[in-house]
Amino acid sequence: MDRYAVLGHPIAHSLSPRIHGLFAAQTGAALSYVAIDSEAAALAETLARLHTEGYAGVNLTLPLKVHAVALCSELSARAQAAGSVNTLIRHESGWRGDNTDGAGLLRDLQHNLGCKLAGQRVLLLGAGGAARGVLQPLLDAQPAELTIAGRTPWKPEDLAAEFKDRGALRPCTFLALKGDRYDLVINATSAGHSGATPPLPPGIYASGGRAYDLSYGRAAEPFLARARELGAVQVFDGLGMLVEQAAEAFSLWRGLRPETASVLAALRS
Ligand code: ATR
């Protein structure tokens, strides 16, 4: 039986074992998938042990995604662009690091929710690890505009400078958003975890504008509630992205893409 694990700290409430269990049942795969609590300081040792024990793949969640980059023996192009890894694939000599978060977001937005990005005005909020992880796939989807806004001015500026050869990206402060209009606003800040929401000016949502939060559950509520007040016609949390990034990891490991709609419906119920 092939063995997989998700590592993070804390990890007890991770939905990944349930999601991969549903994928396994659906595809008839004989596999185990467990959650293992690991702090960053113990990650090197934990990954070495899982490799020795024959694990076929590993997922990483907070706070390990950036830390794990240095522990991979090779990295995919999208993991390099993201500067973080959420999926490890076993190689004889070590772990190949990949990042399926951006692909998961794009698949949820474009395929599940019908939000086409090409030609749209898109605003990304936050300039930390989560924002960085989805920048390249967002640029690749060819929006008419992609603005990245953050609380600490140099962080969006640094990201825009780093990605300048890979697509047009405008860095901005929250204050400077006054007068802008967007078709899609994506929240990649961690503000919702403390019940806060990034300060957006009235009029930020264009007619028909939509809001997406990379978080799900309670952490997504403040931003999505504020989005409704500001006139967003549809608001979405990131549970679909979670399922889609898992499906992408599953297909890297098993060469088979699971169906996700029934898994998302099971989690929502
Ligand atoms: P993650 O890996 O989840 O992205 P992170 O790297 O700590 O975590 O980044 C979190 C992002 O959310 C940062 O851009 C942070 O802004 P600062 O860099 O200025 O701290 C942003 N953020 C957190 N709380 C916020 C709040 N209350 N309002 C606006 N932005 C916030």
Short mmCIF file of C-alpha atoms and ligand atoms in Angstrom, two decimals:
data_model
loop_
_atom_site.label_atom_id
_atom_site.label_comp_id
_atom_site.label_asym_id
_atom_site.label_seq_id
_atom_site.Cartn_x
_atom_site.Cartn_y
_atom_site.Cartn_z
CA MET A 1 0.00 0.00 0.00
CA ASP A 2 1.41 3.43 -0.97
CA ARG A 3 1.83 5.82 1.95
CA TYR A 4 1.33 9.60 1.96
CA ALA A 5 1.27 12.27 4.67
CA VAL A 6 0.51 15.94 5.22
CA LEU A 7 2.89 17.81 7.52
CA GLY A 8 2.16 21.09 9.31
CA HIS A 9 1.86 22.73 12.69
CA PRO A 10 -0.87 22.69 13.88
CA ILE A 11 -2.21 19.85 11.73
CA ALA A 12 -5.05 18.22 13.71
CA HIS A 13 -7.80 20.06 11.78
CA SER A 14 -6.35 19.46 8.29
CA LEU A 15 -8.96 18.33 5.75
CA SER A 16 -6.31 16.73 3.53
CA PRO A 17 -6.59 13.16 4.93
CA ARG A 18 -10.34 13.24 4.29
CA ILE A 19 -9.93 14.70 0.78
CA HIS A 20 -7.28 12.15 -0.25
CA GLY A 21 -9.32 9.36 1.36
CA LEU A 22 -12.25 10.34 -0.88
CA PHE A 23 -9.95 10.49 -3.94
CA ALA A 24 -8.60 7.02 -3.09
CA ALA A 25 -12.09 5.54 -2.68
CA GLN A 26 -13.19 7.09 -5.96
CA THR A 27 -10.21 5.82 -7.96
CA GLY A 28 -9.95 2.44 -6.23
CA ALA A 29 -6.40 3.25 -5.05
CA ALA A 30 -4.94 1.31 -2.11
CA LEU A 31 -3.19 4.02 -0.13
CA SER A 32 -2.89 5.52 3.33
CA TYR A 33 -2.74 9.27 3.98
CA VAL A 34 -2.04 10.56 7.49
CA ALA A 35 -1.54 13.94 9.18
CA ILE A 36 1.75 14.37 11.03
CA ASP A 37 2.48 17.33 13.28
CA SER A 38 5.88 18.79 12.48
CA GLU A 39 7.40 22.14 13.40
CA ALA A 40 9.84 23.81 11.01
CA ALA A 41 12.83 22.93 13.20
CA ALA A 42 12.01 19.20 12.93
CA LEU A 43 11.13 19.17 9.23
CA ALA A 44 14.49 17.96 7.85
CA GLU A 45 14.50 15.02 10.22
CA THR A 46 10.83 14.17 9.57
CA LEU A 47 11.28 14.24 5.78
CA ALA A 48 14.38 12.06 5.97
CA ARG A 49 12.49 9.56 8.13
CA LEU A 50 9.48 9.45 5.80
CA HIS A 51 11.82 8.87 2.85
CA THR A 52 13.57 6.01 4.67
CA GLU A 53 10.19 4.52 5.58
CA GLY A 54 9.21 4.50 1.91
CA TYR A 55 6.53 7.21 1.79
CA ALA A 56 5.54 7.94 -1.83
CA GLY A 57 4.51 11.57 -1.36
CA VAL A 58 4.06 14.37 1.16
CA ASN A 59 1.95 17.52 1.34
CA LEU A 60 3.11 20.55 3.31
CA THR A 61 0.99 23.21 4.90
CA LEU A 62 1.62 26.17 7.23
CA PRO A 63 4.22 27.00 8.42
CA LEU A 64 6.42 24.63 6.37
CA LYS A 65 5.96 25.54 2.71
CA VAL A 66 8.90 27.95 2.40
CA HIS A 67 11.14 26.07 4.80
CA ALA A 68 10.80 22.85 2.77
CA VAL A 69 12.26 24.42 -0.40
CA ALA A 70 15.84 24.03 0.86
CA LEU A 71 15.17 20.37 1.74
CA CYS A 72 14.20 19.27 -1.79
CA SER A 73 16.68 17.56 -4.08
CA GLU A 74 14.96 19.17 -7.09
CA LEU A 75 12.22 21.75 -7.69
CA SER A 76 9.60 22.22 -10.41
CA ALA A 77 9.54 25.55 -12.26
CA ARG A 78 6.30 26.53 -10.55
CA ALA A 79 7.74 25.74 -7.10
CA GLN A 80 10.71 27.97 -7.94
CA ALA A 81 8.39 30.80 -9.04
CA ALA A 82 6.25 30.39 -5.92
CA GLY A 83 9.27 30.21 -3.62
CA SER A 84 7.43 27.50 -1.69
CA VAL A 85 6.39 23.86 -2.00
CA ASN A 86 3.17 22.14 -0.97
CA THR A 87 3.74 18.75 -2.64
CA LEU A 88 6.75 16.42 -2.48
CA ILE A 89 7.18 13.50 -4.84
CA ARG A 90 9.47 10.66 -3.87
CA HIS A 91 12.64 10.12 -5.90
CA GLU A 92 15.23 7.51 -5.03
CA SER A 93 17.70 10.19 -3.95
CA GLY A 94 15.29 12.52 -2.15
CA TRP A 95 12.16 14.66 -2.61
CA ARG A 96 11.12 16.60 -5.71
CA GLY A 97 9.28 19.74 -4.62
CA ASP A 98 6.29 21.09 -6.50
CA ASN A 99 3.61 23.67 -5.78
CA THR A 100 0.01 22.95 -6.81
CA ASP A 101 -1.62 25.91 -4.99
CA GLY A 102 -1.65 28.25 -7.99
CA ALA A 103 -2.97 25.54 -10.32
CA GLY A 104 -5.62 24.75 -7.69
CA LEU A 105 -6.73 28.38 -7.49
CA LEU A 106 -6.91 28.73 -11.27
CA ARG A 107 -8.80 25.48 -11.69
CA ASP A 108 -11.34 26.49 -9.03
CA LEU A 109 -11.80 30.00 -10.45
CA GLN A 110 -11.94 29.14 -14.13
CA HIS A 111 -13.34 25.63 -14.25
CA ASN A 112 -15.55 25.33 -11.15
CA LEU A 113 -16.74 28.91 -10.73
CA GLY A 114 -16.71 30.14 -14.32
CA CYS A 115 -14.51 33.20 -13.55
CA LYS A 116 -12.49 33.70 -16.70
CA LEU A 117 -9.44 35.84 -15.97
CA ALA A 118 -8.28 36.77 -19.48
CA GLY A 119 -8.94 40.46 -20.09
CA GLN A 120 -10.25 41.03 -16.56
CA ARG A 121 -9.07 43.59 -14.00
CA VAL A 122 -7.74 41.56 -11.05
CA LEU A 123 -6.62 42.78 -7.62
CA LEU A 124 -4.53 40.53 -5.35
CA LEU A 125 -4.47 41.55 -1.68
CA GLY A 126 -1.43 40.68 0.44
CA ALA A 127 2.22 40.26 -0.42
CA GLY A 128 3.30 37.32 1.75
CA GLY A 129 3.87 33.67 0.92
CA ALA A 130 0.28 32.91 -0.10
CA ALA A 131 0.19 35.81 -2.59
CA ARG A 132 3.57 34.94 -4.02
CA GLY A 133 2.49 31.33 -4.53
CA VAL A 134 -0.34 32.29 -6.91
CA LEU A 135 1.26 35.21 -8.80
CA GLN A 136 2.75 33.31 -11.74
CA PRO A 137 -0.43 31.34 -12.58
CA LEU A 138 -2.47 34.56 -12.31
CA LEU A 139 -0.10 36.35 -14.71
CA ASP A 140 -0.21 33.36 -17.07
CA ALA A 141 -4.02 33.67 -17.25
CA GLN A 142 -3.47 37.06 -18.96
CA PRO A 143 -5.70 39.45 -17.03
CA ALA A 144 -5.99 42.95 -18.51
CA GLU A 145 -4.54 44.26 -15.23
CA LEU A 146 -3.05 42.60 -12.19
CA THR A 147 -2.52 44.85 -9.18
CA ILE A 148 -0.94 43.60 -5.96
CA ALA A 149 -1.77 45.63 -2.86
CA GLY A 150 -0.33 45.24 0.62
CA ARG A 151 -0.12 46.91 4.00
CA THR A 152 3.68 47.20 4.02
CA PRO A 153 4.53 49.17 0.82
CA TRP A 154 7.90 47.59 0.02
CA LYS A 155 6.49 44.04 -0.09
CA PRO A 156 4.25 44.47 -3.19
CA GLU A 157 7.03 46.55 -4.76
CA ASP A 158 9.58 43.80 -4.20
CA LEU A 159 7.26 41.17 -5.69
CA ALA A 160 6.49 43.34 -8.73
CA ALA A 161 10.23 43.89 -9.28
CA GLU A 162 10.90 40.16 -9.00
CA PHE A 163 8.13 39.20 -11.44
CA LYS A 164 8.69 42.10 -13.87
CA ASP A 165 9.90 39.89 -16.72
CA ARG A 166 7.01 37.47 -16.32
CA GLY A 167 4.02 39.78 -16.84
CA ALA A 168 2.62 43.23 -16.02
CA LEU A 169 2.11 43.55 -12.29
CA ARG A 170 1.36 46.88 -10.58
CA PRO A 171 2.33 47.25 -6.91
CA CYS A 172 0.11 49.43 -4.77
CA THR A 173 -0.74 50.40 -1.20
CA PHE A 174 -4.30 49.93 0.10
CA LEU A 175 -4.71 53.73 0.23
CA ALA A 176 -3.71 54.15 -3.42
CA LEU A 177 -6.57 51.84 -4.53
CA LYS A 178 -9.04 54.75 -4.21
CA GLY A 179 -10.77 55.23 -7.57
CA ASP A 180 -9.72 51.80 -8.97
CA ARG A 181 -12.33 49.25 -10.15
CA TYR A 182 -11.78 45.48 -10.34
CA ASP A 183 -13.69 42.56 -11.79
CA LEU A 184 -12.11 40.15 -9.32
CA VAL A 185 -10.54 40.79 -5.91
CA ILE A 186 -8.55 37.91 -4.38
CA ASN A 187 -7.68 38.01 -0.70
CA ALA A 188 -4.29 36.43 0.03
CA THR A 189 -3.71 38.25 3.34
CA SER A 190 -3.85 36.44 6.65
CA ALA A 191 -6.06 39.21 8.11
CA GLY A 192 -9.12 36.94 8.39
CA HIS A 193 -7.35 34.67 10.86
CA SER A 194 -7.56 37.52 13.38
CA GLY A 195 -11.07 38.56 12.31
CA ALA A 196 -9.79 41.54 10.32
CA THR A 197 -10.19 42.50 6.68
CA PRO A 198 -7.93 44.58 4.40
CA PRO A 199 -9.20 48.18 4.13
CA LEU A 200 -10.75 48.54 0.64
CA PRO A 201 -12.31 51.79 -0.61
CA PRO A 202 -15.97 52.00 -1.73
CA GLY A 203 -16.37 51.43 -5.45
CA ILE A 204 -13.52 48.91 -5.66
CA TYR A 205 -15.83 46.25 -7.16
CA ALA A 206 -16.77 46.90 -10.79
CA SER A 207 -20.31 46.11 -11.87
CA GLY A 208 -20.54 42.29 -11.71
CA GLY A 209 -17.35 42.20 -9.58
CA ARG A 210 -16.50 39.07 -7.62
CA ALA A 211 -14.50 38.29 -4.49
CA TYR A 212 -12.40 35.20 -3.69
CA ASP A 213 -10.65 34.43 -0.40
CA LEU A 214 -7.82 31.87 -0.41
CA SER A 215 -8.90 30.90 3.14
CA TYR A 216 -12.03 28.96 3.95
CA GLY A 217 -14.29 28.62 6.95
CA ARG A 218 -14.23 31.35 9.58
CA ALA A 219 -11.03 32.95 8.30
CA ALA A 220 -12.74 33.80 5.00
CA GLU A 221 -15.85 35.33 6.57
CA PRO A 222 -14.71 38.93 7.33
CA PHE A 223 -13.39 39.57 3.81
CA LEU A 224 -16.36 37.96 2.06
CA ALA A 225 -18.90 39.78 4.27
CA ARG A 226 -17.16 43.11 3.54
CA ALA A 227 -17.06 42.24 -0.18
CA ARG A 228 -20.85 41.88 -0.18
CA GLU A 229 -21.20 45.26 1.55
CA LEU A 230 -18.92 46.80 -1.09
CA GLY A 231 -21.10 45.45 -3.91
CA ALA A 232 -19.46 42.19 -5.01
CA VAL A 233 -22.13 40.13 -6.80
CA GLN A 234 -20.56 36.77 -5.97
CA VAL A 235 -18.18 35.78 -3.18
CA PHE A 236 -16.22 32.53 -2.87
CA ASP A 237 -14.08 30.98 -0.17
CA GLY A 238 -10.97 28.88 -0.88
CA LEU A 239 -12.37 25.43 -0.10
CA GLY A 240 -12.53 24.69 -3.83
CA MET A 241 -8.87 25.70 -4.17
CA LEU A 242 -7.99 23.33 -1.31
CA VAL A 243 -9.69 20.41 -3.07
CA GLU A 244 -8.19 21.32 -6.46
CA GLN A 245 -4.62 21.68 -5.17
CA ALA A 246 -5.09 18.23 -3.58
CA ALA A 247 -6.38 16.79 -6.88
CA GLU A 248 -3.34 18.19 -8.67
CA ALA A 249 -1.03 16.62 -6.05
CA PHE A 250 -2.91 13.31 -6.32
CA SER A 251 -2.50 13.29 -10.09
CA LEU A 252 1.25 14.03 -9.78
CA TRP A 253 1.59 11.06 -7.45
CA ARG A 254 -0.79 8.59 -9.10
CA GLY A 255 -0.99 9.70 -12.75
CA LEU A 256 -4.76 9.93 -12.45
CA ARG A 257 -6.87 13.07 -11.88
CA PRO A 258 -9.74 12.49 -9.47
CA GLU A 259 -13.16 14.07 -9.94
CA THR A 260 -13.50 16.95 -7.47
CA ALA A 261 -17.13 18.18 -7.53
CA SER A 262 -18.44 15.34 -5.36
CA VAL A 263 -15.53 15.75 -2.91
CA LEU A 264 -16.19 19.48 -2.55
CA ALA A 265 -19.90 18.79 -2.06
CA ALA A 266 -19.11 16.21 0.65
CA LEU A 267 -16.89 18.73 2.50
CA ARG A 268 -19.50 21.48 2.25
CA SER A 269 -22.19 19.23 3.70
P1 ATR B 1 1.11 33.82 4.23
O1 ATR B 1 2.20 32.81 4.06
O2 ATR B 1 -0.19 33.25 4.73
O3 ATR B 1 0.95 34.69 3.03
P2 ATR B 1 2.56 35.94 5.47
O4 ATR B 1 3.74 35.70 4.61
O5 ATR B 1 2.72 36.30 6.91
O6 ATR B 1 1.57 34.72 5.46
O7 ATR B 1 1.72 37.11 4.73
C1 ATR B 1 0.50 37.57 5.20
C2 ATR B 1 0.07 38.79 4.41
O8 ATR B 1 -1.15 39.28 4.97
C3 ATR B 1 1.07 39.94 4.47
O9 ATR B 1 1.05 40.64 3.24
C4 ATR B 1 0.49 40.81 5.59
O10 ATR B 1 0.82 42.15 5.53
P3 ATR B 1 2.22 42.68 6.17
O11 ATR B 1 3.29 42.07 5.33
O12 ATR B 1 2.13 44.13 6.07
O13 ATR B 1 2.22 42.14 7.57
C5 ATR B 1 -0.99 40.65 5.31
N1 ATR B 1 -1.82 40.99 6.45
C6 ATR B 1 -1.91 40.34 7.63
N2 ATR B 1 -2.81 40.93 8.44
C7 ATR B 1 -3.33 41.98 7.74
C8 ATR B 1 -4.33 42.97 8.01
N3 ATR B 1 -4.97 43.00 9.17
N4 ATR B 1 -4.59 43.87 7.06
C9 ATR B 1 -3.94 43.84 5.88
N5 ATR B 1 -3.00 42.93 5.54
C10 ATR B 1 -2.68 42.01 6.47
#
